[in-house]
C-alpha positions as semicolon CSV with decimal commas, in nm:
position;residue;x (nm);y (nm);z (nm)
1;M;0,478;-0,180;1,681
2;A;0,670;0,066;1,463
3;M;0,521;0,200;1,144
4;N;0,686;0,055;0,831
5;R;0,789;0,248;0,519
6;Y;0,452;0,195;0,351
7;G;0,271;0,340;0,652
8;R;0,508;0,638;0,665
9;A;0,458;0,700;0,292
10;A;0,080;0,686;0,331
11;L;0,086;0,918;0,631
12;A;0,293;1,175;0,441
13;H;0,068;1,148;0,135
14;W;-0,252;1,189;0,334
15;R;-0,119;1,485;0,533
16;Q;-0,026;1,665;0,213
17;H;-0,295;1,558;-0,033
18;L;-0,589;1,443;0,181
19;P;-0,582;1,669;0,488
20;R;-0,959;1,665;0,543
21;Q;-0,971;1,285;0,537
22;Y;-0,660;1,267;0,754
23;G;-0,838;1,487;1,006
24;T;-1,126;1,239;1,035
25;L;-0,902;0,960;1,161
26;P;-0,949;0,901;1,535
27;D;-0,604;0,739;1,569
28;P;-0,377;0,818;1,271
29;L;-0,080;0,628;1,415
30;A;-0,277;0,304;1,442
31;F;-0,447;0,358;1,106
32;F;-0,122;0,410;0,914
33;T;0,060;0,135;1,103
34;N;-0,217;-0,110;1,002
35;L;-0,230;0,025;0,648
36;G;0,146;-0,016;0,614
37;E;0,131;-0,376;0,736
38;K;-0,152;-0,454;0,495
39;A;0,038;-0,293;0,207
40;E;0,355;-0,487;0,288
41;R;0,160;-0,814;0,296
42;Q;-0,018;-0,740;-0,030
43;A;0,302;-0,636;-0,207
44;G;0,471;-0,960;-0,099
45;E;0,178;-1,177;-0,202
46;L;0,142;-1,003;-0,537
47;S;0,514;-1,023;-0,604
48;D;0,519;-1,396;-0,525
49;A;0,221;-1,457;-0,754
50;M;0,384;-1,261;-1,036
51;V;0,706;-1,461;-1,002
52;L;0,520;-1,794;-1,008
53;E;0,300;-1,684;-1,297
54;G;0,600;-1,579;-1,505
55;T;0,811;-1,892;-1,453
56;P;0,910;-2,018;-1,797
57;D;0,842;-2,383;-1,883
58;G;1,196;-2,441;-2,006
59;G;1,353;-2,319;-1,684
60;E;1,583;-2,027;-1,625
61;T;1,916;-1,943;-1,477
62;A;1,949;-1,814;-1,122
63;E;2,037;-1,472;-1,262
64;Q;1,726;-1,466;-1,483
65;R;1,505;-1,567;-1,192
66;S;1,663;-1,302;-0,971
67;C;1,601;-1,031;-1,233
68;R;1,243;-1,149;-1,282
69;A;1,183;-1,153;-0,906
70;L;1,316;-0,797;-0,867
71;S;1,099;-0,681;-1,156
72;A;0,793;-0,848;-1,001
73;K;0,868;-0,686;-0,664
74;D;0,895;-0,342;-0,827
75;E;0,568;-0,391;-1,016
76;A;0,386;-0,519;-0,706
77;E;0,504;-0,217;-0,506
78;K;0,377;0,019;-0,777
79;V;0,034;-0,145;-0,761
80;V;0,018;-0,130;-0,382
81;L;0,140;0,230;-0,372
82;Q;-0,126;0,335;-0,621
83;E;-0,412;0,140;-0,465
84;L;-0,345;0,165;-0,091
85;I;-0,075;0,414;-0,007
86;R;-0,158;0,703;-0,239
87;P;-0,531;0,690;-0,305
88;P;-0,655;0,973;-0,524
89;A;-0,867;1,242;-0,364
90;A;-1,145;1,143;-0,606
91;L;-1,211;0,840;-0,382
92;F;-1,338;1,082;-0,121
93;P;-1,629;1,293;-0,249
94;K;-1,627;1,654;-0,128
95;G;-1,836;1,695;0,183
96;G;-1,923;1,325;0,176
97;A;-1,738;1,019;0,288
98;S;-1,447;1,020;0,525
99;A;-1,148;0,788;0,535
100;R;-1,340;0,558;0,767
101;D;-1,603;0,497;0,497
102;H;-1,358;0,327;0,262
103;A;-1,195;-0,015;0,246
104;F;-0,884;0,076;0,437
105;P;-0,782;-0,126;0,741
106;P;-0,958;-0,017;1,057
107;P;-0,754;0,091;1,353
108;P;-0,710;-0,175;1,618
109;P;-0,965;-0,185;1,902
């Protein structure tokens, strides 16, 4: 399976900003492919929830709903990028935990 844009963004971020943690990954391709899939799923689920949560009681036009859906998608992507794709180096104490010690998706068996 090909790595999606979230996985590619995470891979680039880790190579540049988290090289030590990147180096601890036994199979970076599998790790970032899985991470990208997880991020895509979470962004979609979060976006859908935001759209449903923000539906006005009085209804809305198709154009209003479309604008609200695009806004929710953008916001969901920002959350996923911050939490999964571009984790801060502070999540990985110096000399301590590696990438495998955190709640990122494990590589496939």
